[in-house]
Amino acid sequence: MIRFDNVTKLYGRDTVALERVNLEIDPGEFVFLVGASGSGKSTLVRLILKEMEPSRGAIYVRGVRLSSIPRRQIPRLRRDIGCVFQDFKLLPNKTAAENVAYAMEVTGQKRRAIRTKVPQILDLVGLSGQMAKYPRELSGGEQQRVSVARAFVSQPRILIADEPTGNLDPETSVGIMNLLQRINRIGTTVLVATHDREMVDVMRKRVVALEGGRVVRDMVKGAYADEV
Amino acid sequence: MRFNPVFFLKEALRNIRLNLLMSITAVTTTFVCVLVLGAALLVSGHVEGIIGSVRQDVSVEAFFAPDATQERIGEVRTQVEGYPEVSGATYISQEQALADFKDTFRDNPEIYQDLGSDVLPASLAIQIEDPSDAEAVAGKLKSAGFSAENLSYPQQTIERLNSVTSYMIWGLRAATALFLVSSVLLISNAIRLSIFARRQEIEVMKLVGASDGFVRTPFVLEGLLQSLVGATFAALLVVWFNYLFVDWVGNVLPFVPIASSAVNTFFVLVILMAVGAAIGVLGSFLSVTRFLRV
């Protein structure tokens, strides 16, 4: 589903963000990407979204080499990848429902489809009562659930979450993680970059650990640190 | 992909409503710039009108010999009217010439007391389209049998008038162009500011998978609406002011040759609105594009 082939990413001339990363994520997997701040997690996520190009090596998403995708085709790639961010990245001038609807509108879906799908998905994330509220009127956890709903509404094959619980308290974080797990259960490949140790230890999923831009550990049913 | 124009229009209107202060800034900037531009157009229109009316008064006069027959006069007249430079010719008979003379000196009747009706020659007053052609027309008349003494045209006046007016007209056009350039810069800057404030929104839209066109369309529509509103108000004000001005000059300074025909108000209206709209579209298009590289 996602493959990194000897990928190196430099910022400027000699700041190494990722070094010779090899990684293969299969369809339907749930993968934690762990590591301290600056270990390269976000760089890895941004490379998958083709927000930037690797300095060396190749990245494949669903078998397509990203460097072969022209700029104009990037939106198409991103519609196949749902995205959840630490800072939610909701559109401030749109209500919860409109934020979710926007992700469907960009793909040119029919208005009737949007009108039926959006309430369903917001119900799924437990926000059916907050549909008409603006992001500033919602709590952090609620905003993140809107963001998950938006990422998932066009049923992408891949869902990437970059520190989805970074701004949330532990209880709220559990809710978000459960949501991601449910999305994974219906066949979506989920990649979560996080440094939320407890969460990773509890969930017992595949863990890929980054350190200084290198993959230092890759374990099925792993934990945040070795000794657990 | 299917584009829904209603969706884009709704987005644009909502953006205007939510960023009201920025929208008002953009509208006001366009209004002021188009107003100044319109004023420049009016001034140059009226000055060119005055210059034109002064130049139109330039004519070549050809005097006929006393023994010229009516056939000869008619012949010359038809010939002259056929010259491409000539816009019209008026025949002034001996009687008419004397009457004009008497009228000019009506306060000193002793001057013309003893004049017989055939003292002044009959003549042809020839109006020319472009005063610089006076020399050429005179040349043609010479080859048609008129001697230099029988032709009268204010050569020096024409030459001076020509050099002064062409400088003035070019100066005015340069000033108008300068106004145009500075309004383009000011308006697109106002639009750029309002888009800069929302660059993060644009980034999010791109990350959700919106194409460049999908993100850009509401912004461009917004820019178009804003600048069109500002430009329309300014253009209407300019045209209204022009009517007042022409009216006022006609009453207070009737000898100044300002005519409402010097400025084509419909043309001014269309030009100003088109300039406003074009700047709005172009400004927002370019500003959004800067933030689309996500």
XYZ file of C-alpha atoms in Angstrom:
522
model
C 0.000 0.000 0.000
C 2.823 2.337 0.964
C 6.445 1.544 0.219
C 9.582 3.529 1.035
C 12.563 2.428 -0.969
C 15.848 3.666 0.494
C 14.441 7.145 1.046
C 16.648 9.984 2.207
C 15.377 13.499 2.808
C 17.691 16.397 3.421
C 16.643 19.879 4.423
C 19.048 22.357 2.954
C 22.405 20.776 2.248
C 23.235 18.798 5.368
C 20.262 18.608 7.734
C 19.212 14.972 7.564
C 15.508 14.395 8.235
C 15.269 10.837 6.956
C 18.124 8.504 6.128
C 17.843 5.382 3.989
C 14.350 4.527 5.142
C 12.918 1.243 3.917
C 9.344 0.592 4.902
C 6.513 -1.469 3.563
C 2.946 -1.101 4.780
C 0.411 -3.648 3.558
C -3.245 -2.973 2.816
C -5.408 -3.046 5.942
C -2.529 -2.624 8.367
C -2.601 -0.371 11.412
C 0.848 1.094 11.945
C 2.217 3.380 14.631
C 5.100 5.558 13.671
C 6.870 6.553 16.864
C 9.835 8.647 17.813
C 10.783 11.850 19.568
C 10.160 15.251 18.067
C 12.526 15.762 15.182
C 12.973 12.071 14.529
C 11.451 12.416 11.074
C 7.833 11.342 11.628
C 6.278 14.428 10.117
C 8.721 14.414 7.223
C 7.672 10.871 6.438
C 3.994 11.847 6.488
C 4.548 14.885 4.306
C 6.473 12.809 1.797
C 3.552 10.405 1.456
C 1.247 13.363 0.745
C 3.756 14.630 -1.802
C 3.984 17.933 0.020
C 7.651 17.636 -0.876
C 9.991 15.362 -2.768
C 12.554 12.944 -1.287
C 16.197 13.827 -1.866
C 17.012 10.238 -2.773
C 15.097 7.006 -3.093
C 11.532 6.304 -4.179
C 8.128 6.265 -2.532
C 5.250 4.200 -3.856
C 1.604 4.645 -2.858
C -0.733 1.947 -4.134
C 1.978 0.890 -6.535
C 2.455 4.323 -8.076
C 5.810 5.991 -7.765
C 5.101 9.447 -6.330
C 7.836 11.224 -8.297
C 6.038 10.186 -11.485
C 2.847 12.004 -10.483
C 2.650 15.457 -12.099
C 1.726 18.438 -9.950
C -1.749 18.637 -11.418
C -2.490 15.067 -10.344
C -1.532 15.607 -6.692
C -5.137 16.393 -5.621
C -6.177 12.986 -6.952
C -3.498 11.310 -4.834
C -4.581 13.195 -1.733
C -8.196 12.219 -2.173
C -7.057 8.619 -1.797
C -5.356 9.471 1.479
C -7.403 10.790 4.380
C -5.448 13.057 6.675
C -5.748 13.982 10.332
C -3.409 16.552 11.840
C -2.330 17.488 15.324
C -3.773 21.002 14.886
C -6.958 19.645 13.240
C -6.631 21.984 10.243
C -10.350 22.640 9.989
C -11.625 25.514 7.871
C -12.552 28.147 10.466
C -15.353 29.681 8.435
C -17.219 26.453 7.921
C -19.386 24.483 10.317
C -18.529 20.930 11.288
C -20.876 19.601 8.618
C -19.519 21.976 5.960
C -15.952 21.004 6.763
C -16.789 17.369 6.175
C -18.830 18.245 3.087
C -15.902 20.179 1.627
C -13.862 16.989 1.305
C -16.709 15.536 -0.784
C -17.209 18.709 -2.784
C -13.589 18.753 -3.958
C -14.195 15.424 -5.638
C -17.247 16.833 -7.382
C -19.759 14.524 -5.738
C -23.459 15.117 -6.140
C -25.158 17.337 -3.627
C -27.652 14.678 -2.713
C -24.861 12.247 -1.903
C -23.212 14.891 0.245
C -26.428 15.648 2.090
C -26.984 12.017 3.072
C -23.376 11.063 3.733
C -22.260 13.955 5.926
C -24.789 13.421 8.751
C -24.078 9.678 8.694
C -20.366 10.156 9.104
C -20.774 12.794 11.813
C -23.112 10.434 13.623
C -20.442 7.754 13.352
C -17.884 9.964 15.119
C -20.496 10.921 17.714
C -21.068 14.492 16.663
C -24.587 14.379 15.274
C -25.609 17.104 17.708
C -22.808 19.520 16.753
C -23.193 19.587 13.002
C -23.987 23.302 12.731
C -21.247 24.440 15.091
C -18.118 26.235 13.961
C -14.704 24.824 14.936
C -14.190 27.595 17.515
C -17.376 26.453 19.271
C -16.116 22.875 19.600
C -13.698 21.332 22.097
C -10.354 19.989 20.919
C -11.578 16.421 20.948
C -14.698 17.351 19.015
C -12.638 19.248 16.464
C -10.382 16.253 16.025
C -13.410 14.024 15.497
C -14.643 16.405 12.802
C -11.210 16.164 11.246
C -11.349 12.343 11.338
C -14.799 12.453 9.800
C -13.523 14.714 7.031
C -10.538 12.448 6.412
C -12.761 9.420 6.183
C -15.845 10.712 4.405
C -14.634 9.948 0.890
C -13.613 6.465 2.057
C -9.905 6.659 1.246
C -7.811 3.487 1.145
C -5.270 5.091 3.436
C -5.739 7.231 6.517
C -2.765 9.087 7.919
C -2.847 10.770 11.297
C 0.041 13.009 12.323
C 0.021 13.349 16.128
C -3.774 13.131 16.219
C -3.825 13.170 20.012
C -0.997 15.648 20.514
C -3.292 18.422 21.640
C -5.810 16.279 23.511
C -6.152 14.994 27.046
C -5.740 11.214 27.572
C -9.436 10.398 27.817
C -10.255 12.223 24.631
C -7.271 10.585 22.977
C -8.685 7.133 23.675
C -11.871 8.133 21.872
C -9.945 9.262 18.823
C -7.844 6.100 18.788
C -10.940 3.921 19.025
C -12.324 5.807 16.084
C -9.171 5.170 14.056
C -9.301 1.529 15.004
C -12.876 1.225 13.810
C -11.900 2.793 10.528
C -9.039 0.307 10.253
C -11.381 -2.622 10.904
C -13.361 -1.924 7.765
C -10.220 -2.324 5.676
C -8.591 1.094 5.651
C -4.839 1.214 6.006
C -4.090 3.469 8.962
C -0.767 5.113 9.737
C -0.508 7.047 12.995
C 2.553 9.132 13.793
C 2.672 9.778 17.519
C 4.799 10.042 20.599
C 1.926 9.080 22.854
C 3.652 6.207 24.650
C 0.674 4.899 26.643
C -1.545 4.753 23.632
C 0.928 2.723 21.607
C 1.570 0.309 24.458
C -2.128 -0.304 25.023
C -3.068 -0.898 21.409
C -0.470 -3.530 20.539
C -0.189 -2.757 16.856
C 2.771 -2.754 14.496
C 5.244 -0.112 15.622
C 7.862 1.523 13.456
C 10.319 3.535 15.517
C 12.322 6.388 14.051
C 15.402 7.882 15.601
C 17.431 10.619 13.984
C 15.784 9.882 10.667
C 16.507 6.154 10.648
C 14.150 3.255 11.236
C 15.562 1.697 14.394
C 12.829 -0.826 15.110
C 9.904 -2.373 13.260
C 7.794 -4.790 15.314
C 4.487 -6.470 14.810
C 2.374 -6.047 17.957
C 5.049 -3.821 19.344
C 5.298 -1.276 22.086
C 6.671 2.248 22.211
C 9.958 1.145 23.719
C 11.902 -2.113 23.557
C 11.727 -3.228 27.128
C 7.952 -3.502 27.434
C -14.615 16.697 -12.193
C -17.975 18.359 -12.007
C -17.913 22.046 -11.085
C -20.920 23.514 -9.402
C -21.189 27.267 -10.046
C -23.769 27.748 -7.284
C -21.348 26.266 -4.779
C -18.567 28.631 -5.845
C -20.819 31.679 -5.769
C -22.035 30.749 -2.295
C -18.453 30.289 -1.145
C -17.450 33.677 -2.549
C -20.394 35.491 -0.948
C -19.765 33.821 2.369
C -16.084 34.767 2.258
C -17.033 38.372 1.577
C -19.453 38.344 4.503
C -17.008 36.728 6.913
C -14.066 38.886 5.922
C -16.156 41.998 5.774
C -13.432 44.390 6.835
C -11.023 43.063 4.205
C -13.782 43.152 1.624
C -14.580 46.749 2.460
C -10.891 47.599 2.131
C -10.725 46.006 -1.300
C -13.949 47.690 -2.434
C -12.847 51.086 -1.139
C -9.418 50.826 -2.718
C -10.947 49.941 -6.056
C -13.450 52.755 -5.658
C -10.779 55.383 -4.989
C -8.440 54.146 -7.714
C -11.156 53.944 -10.354
C -12.385 57.378 -9.295
C -8.936 58.885 -9.843
C -8.554 57.012 -13.099
C -11.962 58.260 -14.200
C -11.032 61.829 -13.303
C -7.891 61.483 -15.417
C -9.970 60.198 -18.321
C -12.388 63.121 -17.955
C -9.664 65.747 -17.807
C -7.842 64.342 -20.807
C -11.129 63.996 -22.698
C -12.118 67.588 -22.095
C -8.657 69.001 -22.756
C -8.513 67.061 -26.005
C -11.990 68.392 -26.752
C -10.892 71.990 -26.211
C -7.763 71.467 -28.287
C -9.857 69.898 -31.019
C -12.290 72.769 -31.097
C -9.440 75.284 -31.287
C -7.839 73.366 -34.112
C -11.136 73.103 -35.915
C -11.291 76.889 -36.188
C -8.218 76.792 -38.415
C -9.266 77.285 -42.004
C -7.711 78.169 -45.345
C -9.296 81.022 -47.227
C -9.104 81.210 -51.015
C -10.065 84.505 -52.630
C -11.523 84.613 -56.097
C -10.558 87.165 -58.700
C -13.295 89.802 -59.225
C -14.020 88.479 -62.701
C -14.467 84.834 -61.617
C -17.636 83.359 -63.032
C -20.151 81.412 -61.010
C -19.172 78.296 -63.019
C -15.536 78.739 -62.080
C -16.472 79.211 -58.418
C -18.687 76.135 -58.425
C -15.957 74.157 -60.161
C -13.335 75.118 -57.567
C -15.706 74.394 -54.735
C -16.501 70.895 -55.951
C -12.807 70.268 -56.492
C -11.843 71.504 -53.029
C -14.543 69.518 -51.330
C -13.087 66.469 -53.016
C -9.698 66.896 -51.276
C -9.284 64.202 -48.627
C -7.933 66.696 -46.053
C -10.936 68.986 -46.350
C -13.910 68.582 -44.057
C -16.035 71.337 -45.602
C -16.022 74.521 -47.625
C -18.248 77.574 -47.266
C -18.704 80.029 -50.112
C -18.653 83.659 -49.037
C -20.027 85.953 -51.732
C -18.907 89.569 -52.158
C -22.124 90.756 -50.492
C -21.651 88.331 -47.611
C -18.030 89.418 -47.195
C -19.097 93.064 -46.986
C -21.850 92.228 -44.518
C -19.351 90.337 -42.326
C -16.944 93.256 -42.601
C -19.640 95.724 -41.589
C -20.591 93.510 -38.710
C -17.012 93.293 -37.466
C -16.627 97.066 -37.516
C -20.178 97.981 -36.565
C -18.863 100.373 -33.907
C -16.872 102.399 -36.482
C -19.214 102.838 -39.449
C -16.875 105.457 -41.047
C -14.521 102.654 -42.045
C -16.919 101.090 -44.505
C -19.029 104.137 -45.361
C -17.636 104.601 -48.862
C -17.073 100.998 -49.772
C -18.805 99.675 -52.833
C -20.380 96.252 -52.725
C -17.674 94.803 -55.017
C -14.605 95.964 -53.142
C -14.140 92.778 -51.142
C -13.497 89.601 -53.103
C -15.676 86.528 -52.911
C -13.947 83.676 -51.162
C -14.106 80.045 -50.110
C -13.559 79.295 -46.404
C -12.126 75.795 -46.289
C -12.223 73.809 -43.044
C -9.550 71.148 -42.740
C -9.652 68.055 -40.607
C -6.099 68.337 -39.366
C -4.514 71.801 -39.226
C -1.126 70.380 -40.194
C -2.603 69.704 -43.632
C -3.138 73.454 -44.289
C 0.114 73.685 -46.223
C -0.807 70.758 -48.442
C -4.258 72.145 -49.157
C -2.726 75.501 -50.003
C -0.326 73.751 -52.380
C -3.175 72.072 -54.184
C -5.021 75.366 -54.468
C -1.924 76.950 -55.976
C -1.753 74.317 -58.648
C -5.472 74.927 -59.242
C -4.656 78.496 -60.240
C -4.644 80.524 -57.005
C -1.624 82.757 -56.414
C -0.059 82.948 -52.992
C -1.592 86.413 -52.388
C -5.054 85.006 -52.933
C -4.645 82.399 -50.215
C -4.764 83.104 -46.513
C -3.943 80.593 -43.800
C -2.386 81.118 -40.380
C 0.673 78.947 -40.908
C 2.586 79.977 -37.793
C -0.397 79.632 -35.535
C -0.941 76.148 -36.824
C 2.634 75.094 -36.274
C 2.688 76.330 -32.694
C -0.693 74.935 -31.906
C 0.399 71.583 -33.231
C 3.538 71.301 -31.184
C 1.876 72.501 -27.955
C -1.197 70.332 -28.271
C 0.676 67.188 -29.147
C 2.815 67.604 -26.022
C -0.272 68.182 -23.905
C -2.089 65.190 -25.274
C 0.891 62.910 -24.736
C 1.389 64.299 -21.250
C -2.209 63.560 -20.376
C -2.012 60.061 -21.767
C 1.161 59.382 -19.809
C -0.519 60.647 -16.615
C -3.534 58.423 -17.240
C -1.288 55.424 -17.826
C 0.533 56.203 -14.586
C -2.754 56.319 -12.702
C -3.715 53.016 -14.261
C -0.490 51.335 -13.189
C -0.732 52.646 -9.643
C -4.354 51.529 -9.327
C -3.402 48.068 -10.518
C -0.742 47.909 -7.832
C -2.948 49.307 -5.068
C -5.936 47.119 -5.808
C -3.976 43.927 -6.225
C -2.167 44.722 -3.001
C -5.469 45.074 -1.126
C -6.609 41.757 -2.564
C -3.299 40.107 -1.788
C -3.626 41.206 1.839
C -7.061 39.688 2.188
C -5.856 36.429 0.671
C -2.668 36.374 2.714
C -4.828 36.399 5.839
C -6.374 33.174 4.628
C -3.329 31.339 3.305
C -3.695 28.609 5.922
C -7.212 27.943 4.737
C -5.845 27.517 1.230
C -3.250 25.071 2.528
C -5.925 23.001 4.266
C -8.068 22.924 1.135
C -5.117 21.635 -0.839
C -4.363 18.953 1.776
C -7.943 17.719 1.659
C -7.426 17.126 -2.045
C -8.869 20.214 -3.687
C -7.416 21.017 -7.093
C -5.906 24.442 -7.749
C -8.941 25.510 -9.732
C -11.321 24.392 -6.997
C -9.522 26.476 -4.372
C -9.023 29.425 -6.672
C -12.466 29.876 -8.172
C -14.246 31.295 -5.082
C -11.342 33.658 -4.430
C -11.363 34.948 -8.004
C -15.144 35.370 -7.901
C -14.755 37.232 -4.644
C -12.141 39.546 -6.145
C -14.335 40.112 -9.191
C -17.402 40.975 -7.091
C -15.476 43.307 -4.795
C -13.720 45.235 -7.519
C -16.842 45.366 -9.664
C -18.830 46.936 -6.829
C -16.118 49.524 -6.159
C -15.574 50.243 -9.844
C -19.292 50.572 -10.609
C -19.878 53.136 -7.884
C -16.789 55.081 -8.941
C -17.714 54.953 -12.632
C -21.253 56.161 -11.984
C -19.936 58.968 -9.815
C -17.449 59.988 -12.514
C -20.148 60.068 -15.187
C -22.554 61.978 -12.960
C -19.835 64.492 -12.108
C -19.100 64.921 -15.795
C -22.717 65.924 -16.465
C -22.624 68.422 -13.619
C -19.324 69.836 -14.842
C -20.383 70.270 -18.473
C -23.607 71.864 -17.327
C -21.807 74.210 -14.957
C -19.243 75.327 -17.548
C -22.035 75.895 -20.076
C -23.738 78.279 -17.648
C -20.820 80.043 -16.028
C -18.105 80.052 -18.702
C -20.039 79.831 -21.970
C -17.013 80.926 -24.051
C -14.966 77.885 -22.951
C -15.516 75.259 -25.626
C -16.364 72.369 -23.334
C -18.884 70.043 -24.849
C -20.549 66.983 -23.402
C -19.607 65.303 -26.657
C -15.906 65.598 -25.790
C -16.289 62.712 -23.354
C -18.102 59.574 -24.394
C -19.662 58.752 -21.050
C -20.735 55.272 -22.073
C -17.184 54.536 -23.157
C -15.816 55.903 -19.876
C -18.301 53.824 -17.896
C -17.390 50.641 -19.738
C -13.649 51.307 -19.566
C -13.677 52.008 -15.842
C -15.772 48.972 -14.972
C -13.739 46.734 -17.255
C -10.479 47.957 -15.756
C -11.833 47.422 -12.229
C -13.098 43.935 -12.993
C -9.926 42.927 -14.802
C -7.733 44.057 -11.919
C -9.962 42.226 -9.441
C -9.805 38.964 -11.354
C -6.138 39.181 -12.180
C -5.116 40.355 -8.707
C -6.943 37.588 -6.885
C -5.884 34.958 -9.407
C -2.204 35.793 -9.009
C -2.394 36.181 -5.222
C -4.085 32.808 -4.692
C -1.682 31.099 -7.043
C 1.193 32.185 -4.814
C -0.264 30.171 -1.940
C -1.333 27.138 -3.938
C 2.078 25.473 -3.970
C 1.342 23.040 -1.172
